[in-house]
XYZ file of N, CA and C in Angstrom:
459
model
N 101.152 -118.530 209.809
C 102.298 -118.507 210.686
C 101.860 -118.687 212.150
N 100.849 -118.144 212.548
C 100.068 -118.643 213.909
C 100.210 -119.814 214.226
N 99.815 -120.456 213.794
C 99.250 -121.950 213.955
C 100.711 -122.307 213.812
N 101.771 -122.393 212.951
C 103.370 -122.876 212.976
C 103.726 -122.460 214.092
N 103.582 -121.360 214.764
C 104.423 -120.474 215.933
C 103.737 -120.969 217.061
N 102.333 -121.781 217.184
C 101.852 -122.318 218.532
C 102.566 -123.691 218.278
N 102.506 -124.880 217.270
C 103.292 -125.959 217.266
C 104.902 -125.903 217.765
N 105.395 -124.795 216.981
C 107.026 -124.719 217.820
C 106.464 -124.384 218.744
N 105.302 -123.638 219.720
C 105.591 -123.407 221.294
C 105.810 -124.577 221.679
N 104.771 -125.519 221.342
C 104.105 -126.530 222.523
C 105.272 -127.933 221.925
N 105.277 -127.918 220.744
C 105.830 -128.984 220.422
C 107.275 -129.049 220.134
N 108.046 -127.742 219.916
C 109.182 -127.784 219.515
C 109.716 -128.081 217.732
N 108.120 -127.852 216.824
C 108.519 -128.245 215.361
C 108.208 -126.939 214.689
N 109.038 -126.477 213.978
C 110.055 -127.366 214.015
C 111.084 -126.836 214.799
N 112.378 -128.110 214.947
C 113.254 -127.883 215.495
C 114.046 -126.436 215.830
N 114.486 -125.693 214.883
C 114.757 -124.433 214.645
C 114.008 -123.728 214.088
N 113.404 -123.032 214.667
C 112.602 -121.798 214.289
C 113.522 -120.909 212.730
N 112.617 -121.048 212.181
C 113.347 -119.882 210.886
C 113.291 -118.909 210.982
N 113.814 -118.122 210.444
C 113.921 -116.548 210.463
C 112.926 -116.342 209.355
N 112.584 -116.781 208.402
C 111.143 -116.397 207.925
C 110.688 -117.606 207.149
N 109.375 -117.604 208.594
C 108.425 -119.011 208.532
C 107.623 -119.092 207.101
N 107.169 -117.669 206.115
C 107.073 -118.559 205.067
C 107.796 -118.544 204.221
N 108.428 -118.495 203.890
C 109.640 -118.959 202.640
C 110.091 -120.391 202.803
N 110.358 -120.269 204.418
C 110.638 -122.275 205.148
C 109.354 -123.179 204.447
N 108.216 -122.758 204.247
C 106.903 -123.390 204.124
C 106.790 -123.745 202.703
N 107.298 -122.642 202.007
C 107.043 -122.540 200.373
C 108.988 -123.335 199.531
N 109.513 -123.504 200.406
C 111.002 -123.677 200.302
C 111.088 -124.920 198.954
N 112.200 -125.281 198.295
C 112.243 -125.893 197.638
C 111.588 -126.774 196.107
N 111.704 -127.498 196.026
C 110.821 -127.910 194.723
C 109.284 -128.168 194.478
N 108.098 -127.414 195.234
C 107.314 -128.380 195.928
C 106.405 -128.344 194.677
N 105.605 -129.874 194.852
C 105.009 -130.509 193.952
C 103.092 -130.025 194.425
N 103.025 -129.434 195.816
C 101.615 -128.853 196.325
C 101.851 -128.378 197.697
N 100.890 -127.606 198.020
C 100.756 -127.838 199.833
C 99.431 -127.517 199.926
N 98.949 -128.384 200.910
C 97.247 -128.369 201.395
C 97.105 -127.962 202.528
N 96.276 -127.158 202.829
C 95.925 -126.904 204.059
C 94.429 -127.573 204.744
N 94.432 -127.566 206.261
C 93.150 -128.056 206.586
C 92.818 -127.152 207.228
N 91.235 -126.730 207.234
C 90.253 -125.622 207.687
C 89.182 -125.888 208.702
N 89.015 -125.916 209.036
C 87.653 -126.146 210.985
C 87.098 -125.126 211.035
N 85.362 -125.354 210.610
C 84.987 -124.185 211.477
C 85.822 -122.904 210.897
N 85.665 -122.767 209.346
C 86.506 -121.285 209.210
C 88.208 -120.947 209.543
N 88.705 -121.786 210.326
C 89.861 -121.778 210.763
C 90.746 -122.601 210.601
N 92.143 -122.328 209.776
C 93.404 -122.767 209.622
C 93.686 -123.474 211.023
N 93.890 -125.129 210.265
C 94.079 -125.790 211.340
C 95.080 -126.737 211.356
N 95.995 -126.848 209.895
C 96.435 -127.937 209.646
C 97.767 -127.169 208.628
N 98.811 -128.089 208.192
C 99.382 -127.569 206.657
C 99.861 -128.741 206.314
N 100.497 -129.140 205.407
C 101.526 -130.559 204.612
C 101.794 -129.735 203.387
N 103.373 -130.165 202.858
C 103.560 -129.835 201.869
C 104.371 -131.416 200.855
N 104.134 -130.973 199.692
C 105.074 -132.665 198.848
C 106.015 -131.890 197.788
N 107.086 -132.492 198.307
C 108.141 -131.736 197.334
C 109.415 -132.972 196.485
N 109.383 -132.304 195.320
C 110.605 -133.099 194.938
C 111.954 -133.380 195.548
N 112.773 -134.326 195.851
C 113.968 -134.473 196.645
C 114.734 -133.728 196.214
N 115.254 -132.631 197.881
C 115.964 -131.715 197.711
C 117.142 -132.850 198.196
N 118.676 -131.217 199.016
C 119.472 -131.677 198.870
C 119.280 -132.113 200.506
N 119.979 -133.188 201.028
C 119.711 -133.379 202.274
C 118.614 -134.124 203.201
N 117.727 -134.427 201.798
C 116.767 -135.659 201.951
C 117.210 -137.016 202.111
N 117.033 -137.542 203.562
C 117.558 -139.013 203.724
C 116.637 -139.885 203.073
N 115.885 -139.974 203.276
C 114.251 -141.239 203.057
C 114.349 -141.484 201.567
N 114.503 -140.695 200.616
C 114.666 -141.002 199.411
C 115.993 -141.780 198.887
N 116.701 -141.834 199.436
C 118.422 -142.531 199.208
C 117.955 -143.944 199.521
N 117.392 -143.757 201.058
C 117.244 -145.247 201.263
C 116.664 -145.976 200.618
N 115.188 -145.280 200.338
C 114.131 -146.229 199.526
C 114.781 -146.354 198.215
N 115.322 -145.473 197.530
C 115.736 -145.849 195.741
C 117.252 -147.025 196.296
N 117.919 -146.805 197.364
C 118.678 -147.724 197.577
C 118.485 -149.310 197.450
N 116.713 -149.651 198.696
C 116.128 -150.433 198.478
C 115.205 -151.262 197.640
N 115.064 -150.175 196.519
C 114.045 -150.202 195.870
C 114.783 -150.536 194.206
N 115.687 -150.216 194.371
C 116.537 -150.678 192.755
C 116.696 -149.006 191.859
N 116.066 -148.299 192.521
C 115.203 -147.386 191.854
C 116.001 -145.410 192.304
N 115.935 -144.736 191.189
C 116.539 -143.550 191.787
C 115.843 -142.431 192.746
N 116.748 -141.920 193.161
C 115.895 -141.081 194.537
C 114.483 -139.980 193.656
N 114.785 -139.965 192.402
C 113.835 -138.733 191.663
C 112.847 -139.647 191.615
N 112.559 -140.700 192.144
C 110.969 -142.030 191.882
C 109.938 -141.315 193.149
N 110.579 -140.519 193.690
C 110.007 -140.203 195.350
C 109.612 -138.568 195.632
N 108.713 -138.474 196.245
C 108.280 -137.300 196.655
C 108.390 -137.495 197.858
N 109.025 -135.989 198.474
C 109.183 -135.943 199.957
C 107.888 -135.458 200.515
N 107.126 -135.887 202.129
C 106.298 -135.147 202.626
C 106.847 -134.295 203.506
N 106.270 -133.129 203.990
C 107.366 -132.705 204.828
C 106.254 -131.078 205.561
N 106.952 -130.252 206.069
C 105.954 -129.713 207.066
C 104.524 -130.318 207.229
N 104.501 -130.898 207.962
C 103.198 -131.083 208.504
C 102.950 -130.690 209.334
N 101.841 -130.219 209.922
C 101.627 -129.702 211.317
C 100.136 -129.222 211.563
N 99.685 -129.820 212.616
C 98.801 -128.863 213.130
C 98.407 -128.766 214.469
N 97.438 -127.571 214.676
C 97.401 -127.245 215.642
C 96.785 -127.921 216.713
N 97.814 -127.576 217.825
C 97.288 -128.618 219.187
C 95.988 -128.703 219.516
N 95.730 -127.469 219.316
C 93.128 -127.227 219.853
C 92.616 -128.125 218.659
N 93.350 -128.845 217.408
C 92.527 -129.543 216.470
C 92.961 -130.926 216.505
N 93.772 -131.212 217.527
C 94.108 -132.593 217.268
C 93.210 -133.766 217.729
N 93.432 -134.966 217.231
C 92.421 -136.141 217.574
C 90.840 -135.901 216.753
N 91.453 -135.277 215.598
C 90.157 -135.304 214.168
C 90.307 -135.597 213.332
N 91.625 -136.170 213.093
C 92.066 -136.710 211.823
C 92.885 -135.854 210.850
N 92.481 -135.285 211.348
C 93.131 -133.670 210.199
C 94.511 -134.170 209.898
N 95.606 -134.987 210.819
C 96.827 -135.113 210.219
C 96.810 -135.691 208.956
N 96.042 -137.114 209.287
C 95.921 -138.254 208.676
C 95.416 -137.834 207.273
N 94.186 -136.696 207.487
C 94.019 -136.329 205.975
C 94.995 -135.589 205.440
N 95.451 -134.387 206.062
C 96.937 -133.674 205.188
C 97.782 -135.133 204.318
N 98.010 -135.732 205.383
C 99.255 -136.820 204.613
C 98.531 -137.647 203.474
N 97.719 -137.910 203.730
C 96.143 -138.719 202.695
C 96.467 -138.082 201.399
N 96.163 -136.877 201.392
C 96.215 -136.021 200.315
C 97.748 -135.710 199.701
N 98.546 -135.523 200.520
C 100.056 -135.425 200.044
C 100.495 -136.692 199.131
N 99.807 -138.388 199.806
C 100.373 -139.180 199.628
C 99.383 -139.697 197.970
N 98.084 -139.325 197.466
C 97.276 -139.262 196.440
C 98.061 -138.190 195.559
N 98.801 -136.894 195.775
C 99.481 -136.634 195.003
C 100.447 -136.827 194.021
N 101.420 -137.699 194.853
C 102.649 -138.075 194.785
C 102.598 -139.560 193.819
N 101.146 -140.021 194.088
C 101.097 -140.819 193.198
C 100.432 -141.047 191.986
N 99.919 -140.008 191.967
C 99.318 -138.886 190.964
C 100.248 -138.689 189.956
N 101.653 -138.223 190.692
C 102.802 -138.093 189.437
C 103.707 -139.345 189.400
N 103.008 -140.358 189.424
C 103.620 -141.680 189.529
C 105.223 -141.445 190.508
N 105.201 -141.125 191.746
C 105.990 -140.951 192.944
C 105.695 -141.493 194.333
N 106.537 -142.308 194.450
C 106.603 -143.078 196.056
C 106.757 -141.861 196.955
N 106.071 -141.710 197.559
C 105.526 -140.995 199.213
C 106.680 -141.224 200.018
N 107.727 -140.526 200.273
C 108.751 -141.156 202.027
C 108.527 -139.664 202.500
N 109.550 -139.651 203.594
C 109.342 -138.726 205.359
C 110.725 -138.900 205.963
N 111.123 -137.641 206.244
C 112.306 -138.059 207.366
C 111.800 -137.237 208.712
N 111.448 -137.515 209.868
C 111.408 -137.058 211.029
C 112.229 -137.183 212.258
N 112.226 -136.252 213.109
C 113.570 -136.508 213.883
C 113.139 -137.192 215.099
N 114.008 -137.772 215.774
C 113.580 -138.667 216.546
C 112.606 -138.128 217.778
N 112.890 -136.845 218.408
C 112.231 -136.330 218.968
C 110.978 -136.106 219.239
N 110.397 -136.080 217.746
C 108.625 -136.484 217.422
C 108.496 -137.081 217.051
N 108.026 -138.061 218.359
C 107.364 -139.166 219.050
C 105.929 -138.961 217.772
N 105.423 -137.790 218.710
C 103.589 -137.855 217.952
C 103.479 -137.999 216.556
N 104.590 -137.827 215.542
C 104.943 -137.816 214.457
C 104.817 -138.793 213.781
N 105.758 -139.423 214.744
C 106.493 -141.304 214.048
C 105.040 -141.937 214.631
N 104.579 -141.621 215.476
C 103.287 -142.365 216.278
C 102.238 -142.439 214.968
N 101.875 -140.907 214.419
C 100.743 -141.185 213.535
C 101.296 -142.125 211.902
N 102.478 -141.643 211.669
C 102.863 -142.359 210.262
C 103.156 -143.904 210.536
N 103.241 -144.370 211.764
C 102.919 -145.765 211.704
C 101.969 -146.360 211.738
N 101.225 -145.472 212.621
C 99.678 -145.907 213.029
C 99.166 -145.803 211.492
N 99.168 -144.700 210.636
C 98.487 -144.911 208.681
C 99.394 -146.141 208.031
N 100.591 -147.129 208.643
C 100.920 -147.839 207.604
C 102.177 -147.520 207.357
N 103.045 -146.407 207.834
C 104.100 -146.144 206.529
C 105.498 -146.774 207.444
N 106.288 -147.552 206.919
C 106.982 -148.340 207.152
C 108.443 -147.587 207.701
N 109.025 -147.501 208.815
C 110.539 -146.991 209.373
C 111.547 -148.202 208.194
N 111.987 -147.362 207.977
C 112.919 -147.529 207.137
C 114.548 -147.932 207.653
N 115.114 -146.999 208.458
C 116.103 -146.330 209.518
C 116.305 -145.083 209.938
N 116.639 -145.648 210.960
C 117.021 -144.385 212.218
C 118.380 -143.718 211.860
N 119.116 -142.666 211.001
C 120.332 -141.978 210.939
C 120.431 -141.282 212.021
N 121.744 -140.296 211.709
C 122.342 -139.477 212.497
C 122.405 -138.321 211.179
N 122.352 -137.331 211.346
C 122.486 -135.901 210.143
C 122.764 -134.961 211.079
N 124.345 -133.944 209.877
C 124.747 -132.889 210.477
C 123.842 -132.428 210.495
N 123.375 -131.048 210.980
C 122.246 -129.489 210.554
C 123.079 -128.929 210.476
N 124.365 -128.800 211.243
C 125.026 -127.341 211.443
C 125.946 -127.791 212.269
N 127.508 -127.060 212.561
C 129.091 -127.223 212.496
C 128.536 -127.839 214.547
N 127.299 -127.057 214.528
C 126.969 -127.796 216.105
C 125.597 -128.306 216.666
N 125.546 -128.929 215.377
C 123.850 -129.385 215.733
C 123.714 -130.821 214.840
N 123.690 -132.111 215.390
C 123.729 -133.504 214.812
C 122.352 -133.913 215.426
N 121.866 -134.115 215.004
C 120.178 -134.786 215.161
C 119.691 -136.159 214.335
N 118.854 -137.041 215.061
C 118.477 -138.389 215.027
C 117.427 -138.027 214.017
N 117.502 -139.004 212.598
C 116.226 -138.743 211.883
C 115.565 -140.438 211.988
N 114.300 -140.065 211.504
C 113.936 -141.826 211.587
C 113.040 -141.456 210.122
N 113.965 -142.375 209.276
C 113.332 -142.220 207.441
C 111.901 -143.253 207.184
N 110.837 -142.730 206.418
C 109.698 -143.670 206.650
C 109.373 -143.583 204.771
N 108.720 -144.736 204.377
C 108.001 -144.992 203.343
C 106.645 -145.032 203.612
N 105.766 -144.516 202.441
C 104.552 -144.506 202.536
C 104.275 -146.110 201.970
N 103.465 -146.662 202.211
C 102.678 -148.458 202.509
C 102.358 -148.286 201.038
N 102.572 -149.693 200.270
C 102.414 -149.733 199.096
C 101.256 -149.837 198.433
């Protein structure tokens, strides 16, 4: 939870802070979560989960793809910490999420909100293709920009 609670300082992810950061972490159908370690120290997390409810990236791609949204594994918390960045550590979390997913014969997508920049920056920079930019309720007063991505074939 450290390492989540310095990313929402500095970075604002995620967006809304939960009322309890791990249950948010462990949440839904998930298919793994990996962590990355430095030097003894938690430095990283990713998790791959089956499409919940409210997953954009999977609609689109089975839209595009001929194919139903259950063909897809979502990636989703990723994060790490600002003192470990520029080592790759993202690139391997998602590495490993995305060897999973196809592990259970499952296409890799991502929905991120437009806000993280550094986000959309690294999943293009590995390859993984913007899909589209939506609009999604959260809440009766909260509408936020997602930008849906596929993992590179």
């Amino acid at each position: 939870m450290r390492v989540l609670a310095e990313v929402h300082a500095r970075d604002g992810y995620p967006v809304n802070w939960p009322d309890r950061p791990g249950e948010w972490l462990s949440r839904g159908s998930l298919l793994g979560s990996w962590v990355a370690e430095h030097e003894g120290r938690l430095v990283g997390h990713v998790s791959l989960s089956h499409v919940g409810e409210g997953d954009l990236a999977p609609t689109l791609w089975s839209e595009r793809n001929g194919a139903t949204r259950g063909m897809t594994a979502v990636v989703s918390r990723l994060f790490v910490s600002p003192q470990a960045r520029g080592h790759r550590f993202g690139a391997l979390l998602i590495g490993r999420a995305v060897e999973e997913a196809r592990r259970h014969g499952l296409h890799p997508v991502l929905d991120v909100v437009t806000s993280d920049t550094a986000a959309a920056a690294l999943y293009e920079r590995l390859g993984w293709e913007l899909m589209a930019t939506v609009e999604q309720q959260w809440s009766p007063h909260q509408k936020v920009a997602i930008r849906c991505y596929t993992a590179p074939s």
